[in-house]
Short mmCIF file of C-alpha atoms in Angstrom, two decimals:
data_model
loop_
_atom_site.label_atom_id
_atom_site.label_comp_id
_atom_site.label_asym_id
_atom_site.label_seq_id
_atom_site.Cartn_x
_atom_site.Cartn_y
_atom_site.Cartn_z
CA UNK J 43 -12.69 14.57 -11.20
CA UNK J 44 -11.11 11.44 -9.50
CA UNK J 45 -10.33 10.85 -6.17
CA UNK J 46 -7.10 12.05 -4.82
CA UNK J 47 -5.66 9.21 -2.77
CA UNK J 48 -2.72 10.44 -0.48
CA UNK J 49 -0.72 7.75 1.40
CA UNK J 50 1.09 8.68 4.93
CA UNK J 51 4.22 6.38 5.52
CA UNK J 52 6.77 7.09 8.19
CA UNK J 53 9.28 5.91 10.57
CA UNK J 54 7.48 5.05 14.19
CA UNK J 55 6.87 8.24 15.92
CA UNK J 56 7.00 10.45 12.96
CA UNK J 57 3.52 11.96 14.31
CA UNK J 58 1.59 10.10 11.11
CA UNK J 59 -1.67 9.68 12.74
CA UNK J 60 -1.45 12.90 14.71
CA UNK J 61 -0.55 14.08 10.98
CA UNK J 62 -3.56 12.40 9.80
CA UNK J 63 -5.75 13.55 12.20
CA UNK J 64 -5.07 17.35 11.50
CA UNK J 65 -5.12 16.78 7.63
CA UNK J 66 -8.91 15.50 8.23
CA UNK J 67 -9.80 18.65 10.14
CA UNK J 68 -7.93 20.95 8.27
CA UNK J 69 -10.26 18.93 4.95
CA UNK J 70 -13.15 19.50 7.06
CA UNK J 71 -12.61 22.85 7.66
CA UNK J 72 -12.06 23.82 3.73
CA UNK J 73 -15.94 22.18 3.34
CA UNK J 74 -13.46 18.92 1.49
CA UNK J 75 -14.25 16.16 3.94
CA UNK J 76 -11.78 12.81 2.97
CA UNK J 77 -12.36 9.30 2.79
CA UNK J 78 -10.30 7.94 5.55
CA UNK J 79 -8.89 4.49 5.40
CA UNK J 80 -6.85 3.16 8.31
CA UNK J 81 -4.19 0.18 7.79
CA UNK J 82 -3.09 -0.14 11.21
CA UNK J 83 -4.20 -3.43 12.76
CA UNK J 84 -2.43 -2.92 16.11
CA UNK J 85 -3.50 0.74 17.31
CA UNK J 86 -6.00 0.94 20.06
CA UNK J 87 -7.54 4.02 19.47
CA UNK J 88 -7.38 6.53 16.44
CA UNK J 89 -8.09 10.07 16.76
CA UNK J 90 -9.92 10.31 13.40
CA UNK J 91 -13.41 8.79 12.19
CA UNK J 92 -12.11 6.09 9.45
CA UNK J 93 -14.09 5.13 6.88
CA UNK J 94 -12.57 2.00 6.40
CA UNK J 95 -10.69 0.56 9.24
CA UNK J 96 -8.81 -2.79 8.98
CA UNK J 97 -9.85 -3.54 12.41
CA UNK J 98 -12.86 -4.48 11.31
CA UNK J 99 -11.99 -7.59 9.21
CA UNK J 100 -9.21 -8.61 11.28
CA UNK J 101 -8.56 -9.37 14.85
CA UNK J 102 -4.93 -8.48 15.49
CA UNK J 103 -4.65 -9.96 18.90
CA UNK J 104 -6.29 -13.25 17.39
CA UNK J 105 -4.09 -13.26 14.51
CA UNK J 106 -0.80 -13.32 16.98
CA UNK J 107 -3.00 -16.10 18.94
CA UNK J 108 -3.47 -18.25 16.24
CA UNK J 109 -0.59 -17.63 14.14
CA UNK J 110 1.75 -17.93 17.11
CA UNK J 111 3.40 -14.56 16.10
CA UNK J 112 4.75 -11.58 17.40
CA UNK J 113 3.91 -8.01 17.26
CA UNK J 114 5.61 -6.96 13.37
CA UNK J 115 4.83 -10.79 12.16
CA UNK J 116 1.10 -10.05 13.10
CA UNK J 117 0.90 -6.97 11.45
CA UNK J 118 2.32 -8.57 8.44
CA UNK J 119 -0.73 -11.35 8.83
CA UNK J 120 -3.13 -9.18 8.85
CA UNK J 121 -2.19 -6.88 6.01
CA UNK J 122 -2.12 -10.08 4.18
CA UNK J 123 -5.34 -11.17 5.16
CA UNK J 124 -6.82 -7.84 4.16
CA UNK J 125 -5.29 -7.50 1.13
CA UNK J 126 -7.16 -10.55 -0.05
CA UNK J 127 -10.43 -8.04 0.08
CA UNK J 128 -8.53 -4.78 -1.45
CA UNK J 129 -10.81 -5.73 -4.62
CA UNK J 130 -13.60 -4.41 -2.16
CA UNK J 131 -12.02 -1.36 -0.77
CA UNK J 132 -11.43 0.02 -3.92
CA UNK J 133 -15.17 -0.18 -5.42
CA UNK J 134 -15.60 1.05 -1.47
CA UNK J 135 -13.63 4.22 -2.72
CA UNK J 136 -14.67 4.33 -6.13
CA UNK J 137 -18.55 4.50 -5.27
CA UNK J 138 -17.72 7.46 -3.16
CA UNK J 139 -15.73 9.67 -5.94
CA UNK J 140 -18.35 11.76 -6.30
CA UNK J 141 -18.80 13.04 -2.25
CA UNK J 142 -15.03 13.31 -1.73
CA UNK J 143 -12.15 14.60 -3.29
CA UNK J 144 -9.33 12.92 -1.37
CA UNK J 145 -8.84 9.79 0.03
CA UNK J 146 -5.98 9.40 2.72
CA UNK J 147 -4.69 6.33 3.74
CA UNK J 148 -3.03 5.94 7.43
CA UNK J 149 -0.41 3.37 7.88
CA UNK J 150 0.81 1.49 10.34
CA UNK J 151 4.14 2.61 12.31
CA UNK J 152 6.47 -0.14 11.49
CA UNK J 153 7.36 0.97 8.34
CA UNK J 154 8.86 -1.82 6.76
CA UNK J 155 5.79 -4.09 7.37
CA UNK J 156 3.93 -2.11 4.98
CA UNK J 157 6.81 -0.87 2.62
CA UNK J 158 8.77 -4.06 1.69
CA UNK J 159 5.78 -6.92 2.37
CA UNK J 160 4.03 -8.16 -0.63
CA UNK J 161 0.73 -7.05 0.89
CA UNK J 162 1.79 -3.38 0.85
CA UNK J 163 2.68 -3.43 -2.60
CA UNK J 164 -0.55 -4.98 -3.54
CA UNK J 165 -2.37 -2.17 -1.87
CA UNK J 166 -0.51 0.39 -2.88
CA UNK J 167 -0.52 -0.81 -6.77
CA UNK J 168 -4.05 -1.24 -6.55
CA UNK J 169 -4.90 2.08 -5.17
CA UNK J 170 -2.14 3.40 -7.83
CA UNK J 171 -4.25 1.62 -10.63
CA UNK J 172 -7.20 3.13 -9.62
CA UNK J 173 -6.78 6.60 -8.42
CA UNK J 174 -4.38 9.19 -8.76
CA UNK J 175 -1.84 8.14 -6.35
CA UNK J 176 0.75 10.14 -3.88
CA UNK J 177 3.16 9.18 -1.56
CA UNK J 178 3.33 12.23 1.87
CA UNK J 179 6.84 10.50 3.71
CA UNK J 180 6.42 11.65 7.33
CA UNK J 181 9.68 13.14 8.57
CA UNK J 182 10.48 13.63 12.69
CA UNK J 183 12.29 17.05 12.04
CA UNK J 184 13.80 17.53 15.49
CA UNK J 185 15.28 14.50 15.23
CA UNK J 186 16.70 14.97 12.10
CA UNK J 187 18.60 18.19 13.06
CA UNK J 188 22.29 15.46 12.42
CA UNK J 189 23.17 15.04 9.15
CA UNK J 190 24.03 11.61 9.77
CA UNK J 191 20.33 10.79 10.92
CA UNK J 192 18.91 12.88 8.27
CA UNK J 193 20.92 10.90 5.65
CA UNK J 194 19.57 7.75 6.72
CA UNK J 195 16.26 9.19 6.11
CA UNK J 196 16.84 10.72 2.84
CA UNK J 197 18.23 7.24 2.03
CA UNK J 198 14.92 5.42 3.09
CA UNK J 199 12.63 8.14 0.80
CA UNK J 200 14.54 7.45 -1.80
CA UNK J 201 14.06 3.41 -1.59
CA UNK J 202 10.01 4.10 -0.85
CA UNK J 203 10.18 6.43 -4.02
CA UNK J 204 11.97 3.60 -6.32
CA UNK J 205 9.55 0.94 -4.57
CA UNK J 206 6.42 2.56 -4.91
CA UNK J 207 7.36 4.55 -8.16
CA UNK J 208 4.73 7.11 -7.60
CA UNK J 209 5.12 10.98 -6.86
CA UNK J 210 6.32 11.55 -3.14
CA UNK J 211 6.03 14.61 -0.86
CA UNK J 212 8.96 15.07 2.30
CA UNK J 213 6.50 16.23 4.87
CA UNK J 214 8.87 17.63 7.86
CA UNK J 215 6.81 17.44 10.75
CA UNK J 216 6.72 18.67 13.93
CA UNK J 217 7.89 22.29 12.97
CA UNK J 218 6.11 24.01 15.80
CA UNK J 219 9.21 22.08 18.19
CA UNK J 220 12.09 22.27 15.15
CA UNK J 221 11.72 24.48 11.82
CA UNK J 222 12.73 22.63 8.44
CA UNK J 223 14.85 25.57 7.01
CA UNK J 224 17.76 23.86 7.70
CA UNK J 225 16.61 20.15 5.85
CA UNK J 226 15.36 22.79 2.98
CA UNK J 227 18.94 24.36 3.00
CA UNK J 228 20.55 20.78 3.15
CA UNK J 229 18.69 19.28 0.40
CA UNK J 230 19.14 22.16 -2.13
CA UNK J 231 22.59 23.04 -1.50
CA UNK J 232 25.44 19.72 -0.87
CA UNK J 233 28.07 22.97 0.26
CA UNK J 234 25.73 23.54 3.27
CA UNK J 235 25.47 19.81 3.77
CA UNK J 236 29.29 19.54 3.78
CA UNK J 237 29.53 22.19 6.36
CA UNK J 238 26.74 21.20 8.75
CA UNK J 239 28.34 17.51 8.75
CA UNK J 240 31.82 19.28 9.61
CA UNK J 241 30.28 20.80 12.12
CA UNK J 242 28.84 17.79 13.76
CA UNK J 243 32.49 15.83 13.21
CA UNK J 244 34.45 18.99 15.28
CA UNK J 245 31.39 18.16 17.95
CA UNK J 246 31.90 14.53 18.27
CA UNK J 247 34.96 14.46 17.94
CA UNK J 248 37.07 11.30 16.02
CA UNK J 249 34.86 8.73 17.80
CA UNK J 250 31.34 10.42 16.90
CA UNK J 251 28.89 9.62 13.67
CA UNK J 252 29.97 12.35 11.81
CA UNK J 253 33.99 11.18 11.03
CA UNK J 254 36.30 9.12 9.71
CA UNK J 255 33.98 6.17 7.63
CA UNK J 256 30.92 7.56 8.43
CA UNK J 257 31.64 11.08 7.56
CA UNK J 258 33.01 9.59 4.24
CA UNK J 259 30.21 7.41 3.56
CA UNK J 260 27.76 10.31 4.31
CA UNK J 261 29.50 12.77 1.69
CA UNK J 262 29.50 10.33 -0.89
CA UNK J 263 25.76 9.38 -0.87
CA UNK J 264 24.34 13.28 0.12
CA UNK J 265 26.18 13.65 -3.74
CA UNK J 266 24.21 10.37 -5.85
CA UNK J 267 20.86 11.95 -3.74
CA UNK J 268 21.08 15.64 -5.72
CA UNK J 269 18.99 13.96 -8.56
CA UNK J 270 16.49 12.32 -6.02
CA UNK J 271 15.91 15.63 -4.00
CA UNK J 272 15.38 17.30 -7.55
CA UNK J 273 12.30 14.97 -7.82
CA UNK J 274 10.75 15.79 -4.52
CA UNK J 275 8.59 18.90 -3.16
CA UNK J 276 9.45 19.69 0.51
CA UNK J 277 6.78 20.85 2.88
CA UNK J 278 6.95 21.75 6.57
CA UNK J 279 4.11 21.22 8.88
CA UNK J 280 2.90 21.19 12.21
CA UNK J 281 0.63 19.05 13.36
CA UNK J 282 -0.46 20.56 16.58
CA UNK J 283 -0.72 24.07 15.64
CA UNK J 284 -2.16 23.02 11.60
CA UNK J 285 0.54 25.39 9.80
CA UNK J 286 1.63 24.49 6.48
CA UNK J 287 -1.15 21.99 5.71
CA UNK J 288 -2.75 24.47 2.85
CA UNK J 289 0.97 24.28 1.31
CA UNK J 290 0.82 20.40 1.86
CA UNK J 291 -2.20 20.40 -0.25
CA UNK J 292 -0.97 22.42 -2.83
CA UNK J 293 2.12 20.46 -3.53
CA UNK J 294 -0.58 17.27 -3.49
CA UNK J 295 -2.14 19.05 -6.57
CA UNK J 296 0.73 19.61 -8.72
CA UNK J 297 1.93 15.67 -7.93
CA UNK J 298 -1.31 14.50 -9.14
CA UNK J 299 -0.66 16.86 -12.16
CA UNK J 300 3.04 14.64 -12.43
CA UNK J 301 1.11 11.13 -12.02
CA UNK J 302 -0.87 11.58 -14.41
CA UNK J 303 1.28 13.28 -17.17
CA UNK J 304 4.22 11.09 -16.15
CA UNK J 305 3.72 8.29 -13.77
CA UNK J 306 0.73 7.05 -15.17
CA UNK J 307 1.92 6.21 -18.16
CA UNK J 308 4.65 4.30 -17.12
CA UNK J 309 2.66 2.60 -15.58
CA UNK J 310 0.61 1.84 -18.08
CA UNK J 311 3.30 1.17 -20.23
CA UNK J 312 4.99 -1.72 -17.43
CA UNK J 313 1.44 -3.49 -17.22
CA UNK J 314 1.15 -3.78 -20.98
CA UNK J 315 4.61 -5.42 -21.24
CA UNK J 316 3.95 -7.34 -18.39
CA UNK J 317 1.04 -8.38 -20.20
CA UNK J 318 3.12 -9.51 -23.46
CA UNK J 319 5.28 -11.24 -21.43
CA UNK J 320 2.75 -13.33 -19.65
CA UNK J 321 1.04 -13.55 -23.29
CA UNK J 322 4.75 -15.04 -24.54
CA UNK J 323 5.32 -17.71 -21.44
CA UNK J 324 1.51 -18.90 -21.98
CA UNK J 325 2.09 -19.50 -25.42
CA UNK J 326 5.91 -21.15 -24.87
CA UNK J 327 4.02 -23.45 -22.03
CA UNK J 328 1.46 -24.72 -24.64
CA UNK J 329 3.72 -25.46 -27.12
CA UNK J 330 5.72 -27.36 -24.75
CA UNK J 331 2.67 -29.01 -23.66
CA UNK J 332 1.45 -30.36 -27.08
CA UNK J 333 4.81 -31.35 -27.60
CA UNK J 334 5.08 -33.51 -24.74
CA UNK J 335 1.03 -35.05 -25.08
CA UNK J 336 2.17 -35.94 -28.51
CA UNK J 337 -0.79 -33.30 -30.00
CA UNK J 338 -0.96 -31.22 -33.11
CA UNK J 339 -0.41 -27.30 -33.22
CA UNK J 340 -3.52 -27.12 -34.98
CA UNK J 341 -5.44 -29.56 -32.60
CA UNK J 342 -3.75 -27.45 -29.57
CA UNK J 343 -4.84 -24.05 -31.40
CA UNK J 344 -8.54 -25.08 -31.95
CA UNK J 345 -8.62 -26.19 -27.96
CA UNK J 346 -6.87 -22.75 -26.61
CA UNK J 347 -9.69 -21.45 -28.74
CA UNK J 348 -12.45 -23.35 -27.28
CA UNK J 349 -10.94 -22.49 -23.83
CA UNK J 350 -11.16 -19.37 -24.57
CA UNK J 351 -14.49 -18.84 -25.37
CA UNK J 352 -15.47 -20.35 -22.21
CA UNK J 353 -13.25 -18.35 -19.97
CA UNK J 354 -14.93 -15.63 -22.10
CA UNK J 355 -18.13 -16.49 -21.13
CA UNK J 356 -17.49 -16.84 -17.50
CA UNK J 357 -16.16 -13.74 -17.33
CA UNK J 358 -18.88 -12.18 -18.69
CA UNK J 359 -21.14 -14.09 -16.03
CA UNK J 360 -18.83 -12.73 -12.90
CA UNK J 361 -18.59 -9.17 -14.44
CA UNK J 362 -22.64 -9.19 -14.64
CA UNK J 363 -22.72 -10.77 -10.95
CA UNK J 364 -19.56 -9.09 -9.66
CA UNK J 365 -21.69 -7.52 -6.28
CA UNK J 366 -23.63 -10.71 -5.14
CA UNK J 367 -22.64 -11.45 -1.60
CA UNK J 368 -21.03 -7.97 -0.41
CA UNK J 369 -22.28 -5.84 1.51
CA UNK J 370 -21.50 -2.10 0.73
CA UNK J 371 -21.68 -0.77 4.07
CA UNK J 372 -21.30 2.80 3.74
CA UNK J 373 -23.62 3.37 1.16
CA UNK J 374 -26.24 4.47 3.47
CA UNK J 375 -26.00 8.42 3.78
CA UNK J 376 -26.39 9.59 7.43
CA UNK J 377 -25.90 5.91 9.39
CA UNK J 378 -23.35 6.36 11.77
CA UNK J 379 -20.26 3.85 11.68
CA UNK J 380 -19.55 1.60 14.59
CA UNK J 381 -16.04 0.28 15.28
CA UNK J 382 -15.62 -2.68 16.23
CA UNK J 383 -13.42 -1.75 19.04
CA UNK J 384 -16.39 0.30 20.33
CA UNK J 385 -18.21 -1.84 23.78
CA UNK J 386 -17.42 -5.65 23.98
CA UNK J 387 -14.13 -6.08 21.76
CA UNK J 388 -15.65 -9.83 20.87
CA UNK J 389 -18.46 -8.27 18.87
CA UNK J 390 -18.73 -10.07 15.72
CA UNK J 391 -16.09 -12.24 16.14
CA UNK J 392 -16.25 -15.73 15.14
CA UNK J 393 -14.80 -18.81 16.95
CA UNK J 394 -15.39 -21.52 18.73
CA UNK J 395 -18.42 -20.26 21.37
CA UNK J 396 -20.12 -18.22 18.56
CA UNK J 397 -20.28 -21.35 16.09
CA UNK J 398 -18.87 -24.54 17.61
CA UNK J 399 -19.70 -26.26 14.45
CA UNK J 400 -17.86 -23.71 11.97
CA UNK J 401 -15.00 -25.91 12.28
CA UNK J 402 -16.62 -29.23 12.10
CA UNK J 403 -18.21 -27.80 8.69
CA UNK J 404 -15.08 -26.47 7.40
CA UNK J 405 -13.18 -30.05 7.95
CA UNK J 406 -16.12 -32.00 6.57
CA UNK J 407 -16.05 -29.25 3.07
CA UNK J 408 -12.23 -29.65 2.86
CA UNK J 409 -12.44 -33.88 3.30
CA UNK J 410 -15.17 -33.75 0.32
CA UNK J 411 -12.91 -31.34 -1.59
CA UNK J 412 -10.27 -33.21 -1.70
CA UNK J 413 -11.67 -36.26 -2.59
CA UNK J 414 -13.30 -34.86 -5.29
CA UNK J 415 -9.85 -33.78 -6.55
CA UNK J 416 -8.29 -36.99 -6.02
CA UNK J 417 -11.36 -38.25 -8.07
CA UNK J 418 -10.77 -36.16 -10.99
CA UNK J 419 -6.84 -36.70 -10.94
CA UNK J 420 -7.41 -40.42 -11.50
CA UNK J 421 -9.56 -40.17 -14.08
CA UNK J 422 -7.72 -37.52 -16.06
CA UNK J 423 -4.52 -40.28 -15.47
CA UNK J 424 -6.38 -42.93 -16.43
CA UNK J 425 -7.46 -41.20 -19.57
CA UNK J 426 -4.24 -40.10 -20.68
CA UNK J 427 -3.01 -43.66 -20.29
CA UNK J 428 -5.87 -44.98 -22.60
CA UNK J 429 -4.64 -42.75 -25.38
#
């Protein structure tokens, strides 16, 4: 059976890693340990045992040094910086399908840095691509008890859901402080809705969130969100006391059931045109090129060919070799993990007192690089001239 990968995305101060936390122990408990990845560059301390921790291939403090950034910019960075590896992860997770039956993935708590970045999506896809993928949304149910605010939430799932396009679970959290009946209630029947955002108009009066525009605007989308919330399984949890997680975990089952009789193959479907689309610009770029080097469709044909053997062939060479150089760290059974956050924070860290000739080396590769380029860009001019 594959690995059941569960994502946790939220608004800051949902409770995600406290809702992380008690979904490993509540895994550990039921004899189902996970494999725990954390994306959060910029927490100090996580209340969990991660598997794979982004902390340990990037230094957010450094990346904000050197990048001259600020807090959400360096998160940003370094999701980018580890998404370049994400190749890794994945065989990571994929060696370990047999030991575990979920995988849950903590994000970090600026939302929108992971959401609507280009690294996020390339994380996401690939762990989409790869595993049974589902999307648990975090919700802060006490403060979520106005409609206005709980429209503006609905309104964010809904953009995740159409981002990611992979099945999504409303978590309402915190229901040991706030119970979720009433989001339920709102979410299943728009004539409650209407009278809870009444209610909250009469209570604010003409100047509060729930009139005139607002109260308007609010009516108008809780009526284009009926289909959305029709899509959607609703579970209420608390994190502190652990009630509702077996439900969670139920509802995780039957959206892996929907991924794979539904999502999956759209997606499958969406690479394969994207496929004969890329297929169709390749081919429209060669012909252009021929056309412009003055060459024959047959002469152009029997190159692409040759090309293609080659490419072939290398590909064959990097599938056969795909593991030299990296280092699969946890597939030692029974060696503890250390985090690199664990003693002196500079352990393993490279700069300038560790190696003070890594940069002299890299400036010295990239000067030789480049005039090996140069080298080969005159000659190819220089050739083309000749004929």
């Amino acid at each position: 059976m594959a690995i059941q990968t569960v994502i946790c995305i939220g608004m800051a101060g949902s409770g995600k890693t406290t809702f992380m936390q008690r979904l490993n122990s509540h895994l550990h408990a039921a004899k189902s340990p996970p494999y725990v990845v954390n994306l959060d560059p910029a927490v100090l301390n996580v209340p969990y045992g991660a598997n794979i921790d982004i902390r340990d291939s990037v230094k957010y403090k450094k990346v904000m040094e050197n990048y001259k950034l600020g807090p959400n910019g360096a998160i940003v960075t370094s999701l980018n910086l580890f998404s370049t590896k994400i190749d890794q992860v994945i065989k990571l997770v994929e060696n370990k399908r047999d030991a575990h039956d979920y995988c849950i993935v903590d994000t970090p708590g600026q939302i929108e840095c992971f959401v609507w970045s280009a690294s996020g999506s390339i994380i996401t896809e690939s762990f989409a691509s790869s595993f049974p993928t589902v999307i648990a949304y975090i919700v802060d149910t006490p403060r979520n008890s106005s409609p206005t605010t709980f429209m503006s939430n609905m309104l964010y799932a809904c953009s995740i859901l159409y981002k990611t396009k992979l099945p999504m679970i409303v978590v309402f959290n915190k229901t040991d402080v706030c119970k979720a009946d009433f989001a339920r209630e709102w979410m299943t029947d728009f004539e409650a809705f209407q009278e809870a955002l009444r209610s909250d108009q009469d209570l604010n009066g003409e100047s509060g969130l729930g009139s005139g525009y607002m109260g308007s605007l609010v009516n108008s989308m809780s009526l284009m969100l009926e289909e959305f919330y029709s899509q959607l399984d609703i579970v209420g949890v608390s994190s502190f006391t652990g009630d509702g997680f077996d439900e969670f975990l139920t509802a995780v089952d039957k959206k892996v059931d929907e991924y794979e009789s539904y999502y999956k193959t759209e997606r499958e479907a969406i690479l394969k045109r994207k496929e004969e689309e890329e297929a169709t610009r390749k081919q429209k770029s060669l012909t252009h090129l021929m056309k412009d080097l003055g060459l024959k469709e047959n002469q152009g044909s029997s190159r692409q060919k040759d090309q293609d053997d080659e490419a072939e062939v290398i590909s064959d060479l990097e599938d056969a070799n795909e593991n030299d150089g990296i280092v699969l760290r946890d597939e030692d059974e029974g060696i503890e993990r250390e985090y690199t956050f664990a003693g002196d924070r500079t352990n393993g860290e490279v700069n300038g007192n560790t190696a003070p000739d890594l940069q002299k080396r890299y400036e010295e590769a990239l000067e030789q690089v480049a005039k090996t380029a140069s080298s080969e860009t005159a000659e190819n001019i220089a050739r083309y001239i000749r004929q």
